[in-house]
PDB file of C-alpha atoms and ligand atoms in Angstrom:
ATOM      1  CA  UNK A   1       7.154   6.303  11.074  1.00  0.00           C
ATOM      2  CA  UNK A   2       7.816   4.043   8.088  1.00  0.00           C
ATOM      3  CA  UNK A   3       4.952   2.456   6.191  1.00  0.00           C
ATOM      4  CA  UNK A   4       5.036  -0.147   3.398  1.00  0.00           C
ATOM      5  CA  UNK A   5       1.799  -0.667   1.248  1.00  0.00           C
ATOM      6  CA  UNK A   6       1.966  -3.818  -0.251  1.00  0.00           C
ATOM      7  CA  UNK A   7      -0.429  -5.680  -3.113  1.00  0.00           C
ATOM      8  CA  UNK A   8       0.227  -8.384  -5.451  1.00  0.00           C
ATOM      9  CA  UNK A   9       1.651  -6.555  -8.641  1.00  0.00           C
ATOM     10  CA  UNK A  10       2.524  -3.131  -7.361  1.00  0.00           C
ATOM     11  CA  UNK A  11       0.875  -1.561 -10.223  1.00  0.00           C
ATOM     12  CA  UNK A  12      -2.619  -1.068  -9.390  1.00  0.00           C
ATOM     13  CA  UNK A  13      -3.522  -0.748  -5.333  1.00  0.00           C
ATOM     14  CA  UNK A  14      -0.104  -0.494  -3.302  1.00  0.00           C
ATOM     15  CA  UNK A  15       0.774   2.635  -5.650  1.00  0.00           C
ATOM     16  CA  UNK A  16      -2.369   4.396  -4.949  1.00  0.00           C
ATOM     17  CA  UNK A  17      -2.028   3.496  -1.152  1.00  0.00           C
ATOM     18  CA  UNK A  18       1.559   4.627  -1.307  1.00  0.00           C
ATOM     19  CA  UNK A  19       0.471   8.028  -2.837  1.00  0.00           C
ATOM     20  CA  UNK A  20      -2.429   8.425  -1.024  1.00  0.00           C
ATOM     21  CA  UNK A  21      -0.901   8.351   2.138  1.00  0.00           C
ATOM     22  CA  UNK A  22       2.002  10.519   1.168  1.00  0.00           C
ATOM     23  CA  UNK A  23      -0.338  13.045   0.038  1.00  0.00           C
ATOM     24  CA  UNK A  24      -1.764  12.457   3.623  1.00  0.00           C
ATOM     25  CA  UNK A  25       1.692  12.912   5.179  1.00  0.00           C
ATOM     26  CA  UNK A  26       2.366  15.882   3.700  1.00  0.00           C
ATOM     27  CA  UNK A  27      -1.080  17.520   4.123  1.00  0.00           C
ATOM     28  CA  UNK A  28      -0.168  16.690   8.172  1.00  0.00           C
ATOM     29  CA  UNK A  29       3.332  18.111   7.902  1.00  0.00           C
ATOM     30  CA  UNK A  30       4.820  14.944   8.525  1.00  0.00           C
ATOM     31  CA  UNK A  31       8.155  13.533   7.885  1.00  0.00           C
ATOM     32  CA  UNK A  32       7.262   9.536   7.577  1.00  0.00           C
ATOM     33  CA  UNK A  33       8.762   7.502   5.032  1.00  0.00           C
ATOM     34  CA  UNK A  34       6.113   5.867   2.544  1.00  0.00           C
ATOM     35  CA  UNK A  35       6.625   3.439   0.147  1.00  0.00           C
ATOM     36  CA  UNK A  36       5.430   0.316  -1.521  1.00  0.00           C
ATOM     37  CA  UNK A  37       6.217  -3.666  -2.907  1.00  0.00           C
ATOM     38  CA  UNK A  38       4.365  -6.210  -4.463  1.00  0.00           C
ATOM     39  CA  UNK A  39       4.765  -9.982  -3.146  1.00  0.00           C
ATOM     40  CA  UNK A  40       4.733 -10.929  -7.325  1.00  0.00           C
ATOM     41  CA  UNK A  41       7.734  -9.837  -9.122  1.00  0.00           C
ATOM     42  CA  UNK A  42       6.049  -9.767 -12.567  1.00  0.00           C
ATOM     43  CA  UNK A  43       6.167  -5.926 -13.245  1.00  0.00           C
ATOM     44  CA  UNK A  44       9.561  -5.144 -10.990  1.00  0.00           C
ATOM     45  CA  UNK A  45      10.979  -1.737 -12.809  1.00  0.00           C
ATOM     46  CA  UNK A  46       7.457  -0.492 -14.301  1.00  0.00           C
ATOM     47  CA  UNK A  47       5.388   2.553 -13.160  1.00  0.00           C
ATOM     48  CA  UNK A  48       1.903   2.165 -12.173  1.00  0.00           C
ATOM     49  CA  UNK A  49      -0.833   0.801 -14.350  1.00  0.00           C
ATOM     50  CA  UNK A  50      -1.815   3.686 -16.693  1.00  0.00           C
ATOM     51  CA  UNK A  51      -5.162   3.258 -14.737  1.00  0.00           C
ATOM     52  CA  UNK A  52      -4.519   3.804 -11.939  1.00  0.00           C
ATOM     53  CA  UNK A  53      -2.170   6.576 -12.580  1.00  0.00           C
ATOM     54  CA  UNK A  54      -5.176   7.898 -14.423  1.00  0.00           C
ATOM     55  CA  UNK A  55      -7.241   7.699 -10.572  1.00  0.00           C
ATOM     56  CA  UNK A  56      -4.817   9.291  -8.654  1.00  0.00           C
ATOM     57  CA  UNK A  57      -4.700  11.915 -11.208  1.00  0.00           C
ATOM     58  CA  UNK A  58      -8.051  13.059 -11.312  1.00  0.00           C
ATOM     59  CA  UNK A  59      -8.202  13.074  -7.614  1.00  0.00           C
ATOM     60  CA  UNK A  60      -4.980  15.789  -6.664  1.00  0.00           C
ATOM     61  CA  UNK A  61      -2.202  13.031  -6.926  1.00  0.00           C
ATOM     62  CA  UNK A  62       0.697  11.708  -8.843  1.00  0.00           C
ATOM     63  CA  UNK A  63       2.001   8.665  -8.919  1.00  0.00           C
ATOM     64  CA  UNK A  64       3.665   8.533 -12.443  1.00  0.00           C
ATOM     65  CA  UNK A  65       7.255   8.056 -10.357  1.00  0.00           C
ATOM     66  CA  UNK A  66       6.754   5.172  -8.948  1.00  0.00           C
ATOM     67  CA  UNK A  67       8.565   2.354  -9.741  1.00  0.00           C
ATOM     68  CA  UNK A  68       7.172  -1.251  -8.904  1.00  0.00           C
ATOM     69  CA  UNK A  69      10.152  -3.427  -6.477  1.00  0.00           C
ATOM     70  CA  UNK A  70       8.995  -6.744  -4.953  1.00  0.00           C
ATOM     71  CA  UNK A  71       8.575  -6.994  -0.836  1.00  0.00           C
ATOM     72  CA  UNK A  72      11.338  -8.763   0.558  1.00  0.00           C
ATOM     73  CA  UNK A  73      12.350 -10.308   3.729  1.00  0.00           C
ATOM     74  CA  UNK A  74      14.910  -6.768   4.155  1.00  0.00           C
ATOM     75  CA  UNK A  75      11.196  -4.908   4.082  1.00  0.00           C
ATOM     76  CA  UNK A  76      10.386  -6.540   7.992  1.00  0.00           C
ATOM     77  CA  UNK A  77      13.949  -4.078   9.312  1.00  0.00           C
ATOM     78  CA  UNK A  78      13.166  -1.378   7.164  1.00  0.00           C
ATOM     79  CA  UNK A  79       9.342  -0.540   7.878  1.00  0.00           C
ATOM     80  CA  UNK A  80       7.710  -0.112  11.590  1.00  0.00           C
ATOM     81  CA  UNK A  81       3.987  -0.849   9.533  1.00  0.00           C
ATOM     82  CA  UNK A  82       3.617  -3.703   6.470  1.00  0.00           C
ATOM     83  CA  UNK A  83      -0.311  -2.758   4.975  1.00  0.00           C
ATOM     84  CA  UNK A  84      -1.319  -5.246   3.229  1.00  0.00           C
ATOM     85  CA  UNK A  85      -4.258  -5.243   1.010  1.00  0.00           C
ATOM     86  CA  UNK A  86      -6.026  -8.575   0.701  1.00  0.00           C
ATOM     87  CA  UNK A  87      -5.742 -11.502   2.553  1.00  0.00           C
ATOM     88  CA  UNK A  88      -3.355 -13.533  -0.164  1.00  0.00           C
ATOM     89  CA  UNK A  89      -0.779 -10.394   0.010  1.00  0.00           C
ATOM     90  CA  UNK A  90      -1.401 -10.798   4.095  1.00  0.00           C
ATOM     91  CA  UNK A  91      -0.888 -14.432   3.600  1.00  0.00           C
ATOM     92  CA  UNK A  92       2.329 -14.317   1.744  1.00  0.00           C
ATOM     93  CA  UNK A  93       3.787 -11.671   3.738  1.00  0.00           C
ATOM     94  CA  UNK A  94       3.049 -13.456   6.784  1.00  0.00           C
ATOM     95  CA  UNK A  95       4.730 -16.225   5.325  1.00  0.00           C
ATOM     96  CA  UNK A  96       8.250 -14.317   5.398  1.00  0.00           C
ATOM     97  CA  UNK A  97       7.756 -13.663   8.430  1.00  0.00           C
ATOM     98  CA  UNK A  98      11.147 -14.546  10.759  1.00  0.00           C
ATOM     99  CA  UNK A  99       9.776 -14.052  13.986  1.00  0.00           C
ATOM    100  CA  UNK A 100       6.971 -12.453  15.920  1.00  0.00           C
ATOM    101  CA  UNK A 101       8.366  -9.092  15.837  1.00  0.00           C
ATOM    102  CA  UNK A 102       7.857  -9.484  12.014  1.00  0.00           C
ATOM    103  CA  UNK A 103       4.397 -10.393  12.202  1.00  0.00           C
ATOM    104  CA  UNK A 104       3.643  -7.895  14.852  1.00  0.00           C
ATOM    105  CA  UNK A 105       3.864  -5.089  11.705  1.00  0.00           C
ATOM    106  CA  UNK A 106       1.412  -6.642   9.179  1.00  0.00           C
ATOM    107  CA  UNK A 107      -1.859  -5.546   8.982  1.00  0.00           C
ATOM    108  CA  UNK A 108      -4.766  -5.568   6.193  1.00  0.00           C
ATOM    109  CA  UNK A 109      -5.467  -1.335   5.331  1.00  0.00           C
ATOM    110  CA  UNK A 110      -9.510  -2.409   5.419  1.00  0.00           C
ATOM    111  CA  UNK A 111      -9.185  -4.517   8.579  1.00  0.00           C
ATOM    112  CA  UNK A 112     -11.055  -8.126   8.009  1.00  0.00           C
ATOM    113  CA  UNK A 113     -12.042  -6.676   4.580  1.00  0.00           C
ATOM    114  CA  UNK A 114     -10.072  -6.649   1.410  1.00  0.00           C
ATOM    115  CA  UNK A 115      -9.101  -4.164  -1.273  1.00  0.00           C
ATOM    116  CA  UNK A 116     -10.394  -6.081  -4.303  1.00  0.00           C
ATOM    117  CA  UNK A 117      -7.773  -6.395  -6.693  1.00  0.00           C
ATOM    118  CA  UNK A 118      -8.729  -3.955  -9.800  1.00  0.00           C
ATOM    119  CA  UNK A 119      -6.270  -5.354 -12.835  1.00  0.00           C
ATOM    120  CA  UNK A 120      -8.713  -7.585 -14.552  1.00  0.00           C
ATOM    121  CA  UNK A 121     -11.566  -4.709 -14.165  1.00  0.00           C
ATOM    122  CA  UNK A 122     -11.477  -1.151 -15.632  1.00  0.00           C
ATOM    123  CA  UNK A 123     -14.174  -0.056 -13.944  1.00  0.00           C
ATOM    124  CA  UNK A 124     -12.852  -0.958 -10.582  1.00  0.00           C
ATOM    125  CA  UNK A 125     -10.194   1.495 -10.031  1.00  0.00           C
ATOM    126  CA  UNK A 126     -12.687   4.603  -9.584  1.00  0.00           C
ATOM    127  CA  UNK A 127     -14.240   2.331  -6.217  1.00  0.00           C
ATOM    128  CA  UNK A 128     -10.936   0.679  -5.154  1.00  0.00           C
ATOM    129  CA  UNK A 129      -9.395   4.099  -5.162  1.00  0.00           C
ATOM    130  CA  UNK A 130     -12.160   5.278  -2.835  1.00  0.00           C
ATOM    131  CA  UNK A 131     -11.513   2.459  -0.453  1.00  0.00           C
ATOM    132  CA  UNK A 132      -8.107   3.156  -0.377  1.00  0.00           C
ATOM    133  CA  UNK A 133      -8.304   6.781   0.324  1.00  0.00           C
ATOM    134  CA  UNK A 134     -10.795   5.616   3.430  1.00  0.00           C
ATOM    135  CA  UNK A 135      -8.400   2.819   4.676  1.00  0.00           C
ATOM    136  CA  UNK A 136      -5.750   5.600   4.642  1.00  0.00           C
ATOM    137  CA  UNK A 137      -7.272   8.371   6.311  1.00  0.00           C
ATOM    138  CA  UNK A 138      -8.510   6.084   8.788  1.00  0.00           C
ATOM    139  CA  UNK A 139      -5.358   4.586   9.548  1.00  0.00           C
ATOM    140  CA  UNK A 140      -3.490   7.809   9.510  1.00  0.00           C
ATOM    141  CA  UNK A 141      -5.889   9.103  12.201  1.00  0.00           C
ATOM    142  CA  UNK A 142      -5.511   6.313  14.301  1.00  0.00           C
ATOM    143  CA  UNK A 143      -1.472   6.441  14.304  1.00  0.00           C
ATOM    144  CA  UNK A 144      -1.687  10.511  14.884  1.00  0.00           C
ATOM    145  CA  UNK A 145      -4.115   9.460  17.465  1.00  0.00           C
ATOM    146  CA  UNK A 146      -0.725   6.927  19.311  1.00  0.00           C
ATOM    147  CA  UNK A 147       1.182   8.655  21.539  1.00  0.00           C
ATOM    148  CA  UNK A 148       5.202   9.028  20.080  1.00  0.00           C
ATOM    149  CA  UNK A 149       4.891   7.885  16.615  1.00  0.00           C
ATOM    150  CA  UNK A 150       5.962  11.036  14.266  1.00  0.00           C
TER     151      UNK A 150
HETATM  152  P1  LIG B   1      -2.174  -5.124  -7.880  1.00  0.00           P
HETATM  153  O1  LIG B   1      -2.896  -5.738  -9.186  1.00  0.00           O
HETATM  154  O2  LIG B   1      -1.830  -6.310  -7.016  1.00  0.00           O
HETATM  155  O3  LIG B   1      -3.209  -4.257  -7.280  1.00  0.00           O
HETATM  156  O4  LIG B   1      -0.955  -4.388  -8.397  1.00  0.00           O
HETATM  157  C1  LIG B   1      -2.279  -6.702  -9.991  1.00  0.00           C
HETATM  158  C2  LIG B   1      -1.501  -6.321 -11.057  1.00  0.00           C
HETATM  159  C3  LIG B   1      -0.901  -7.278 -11.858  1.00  0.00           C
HETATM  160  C4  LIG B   1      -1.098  -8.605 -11.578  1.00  0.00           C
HETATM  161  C5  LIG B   1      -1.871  -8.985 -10.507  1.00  0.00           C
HETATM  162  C6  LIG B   1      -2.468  -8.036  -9.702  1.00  0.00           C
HETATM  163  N1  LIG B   1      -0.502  -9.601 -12.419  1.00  0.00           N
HETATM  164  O5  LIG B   1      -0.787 -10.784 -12.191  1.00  0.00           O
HETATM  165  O6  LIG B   1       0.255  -9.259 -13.308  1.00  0.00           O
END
């Protein structure tokens, strides 16, 4: 199973999804590939937002590593799941979409709610960071839960 979280920057949420659910994968003894994009290329080479860095930290998990890429068309081959946070990131991605095969893979992590975006907002991380542990577990127990996908 490969999964791609992607945001708008690639700083703030898709790094915390993309650690989250490692931390996840390992915890299950997995072998899934996680990773994650931005749809903005603004901060392309940069680590994380020292925030959330900060978030993951105090909860068990680094993601000092990371380094933000933008999503690209190559992204729709490469990843069998595209989890989106918002509905502009679900927007754009859908957007690059080639074919139905493409658009069969995105999905928003919260459902028909969003992942508020935290940059402008200190005090936003601590909650997003919440949500995005919940939107992982509970998507990582419904894929264990589907027959043939290790
Ligand atoms: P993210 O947050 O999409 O959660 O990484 C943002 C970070 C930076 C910008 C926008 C959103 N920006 O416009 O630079």
């Amino acid at each position: 199973m490969k999964i791609l979280m992607v945001c708008l920057g690639n700083i703030c949420r898709s790094p915390l999804a993309h650690g989250i659910m490692e931390h996840l994968v390992e915890k299950n003894g997995l072998s899934w590939t996680i990773d994650s994009a931005g749809t903005g290329n603004w901060h392309i080479g940069q680590g994380p937002d020292r925030r959330s860095t900060r978030e993951a930290s105090n909860n068990g998990i680094d993601i000092s590593k990371q380094v933000c890429r933008q999503f690209s068309v190559s992204d729709f081959d490469n990843f069998d799941l595209i989890v989106v946070m918002d509905k502009e990131n679900y927007l754009d991605v859908m957007d690059m979409a080639r074919n139905g095969q493409d658009t069969a893979k995105v999905m928003m992590l919260l459902g028909d709610k969003e992942v508020p975006d935290p940059y402008q907002n200190d005090s936003q991380f601590a909650p997003v960071f919440k949500l995005i542990e919940a939107g992982c577990k509970e998507l990582m127990g419904f894929l264990l839960k589907k027959d043939a996908i290790k």
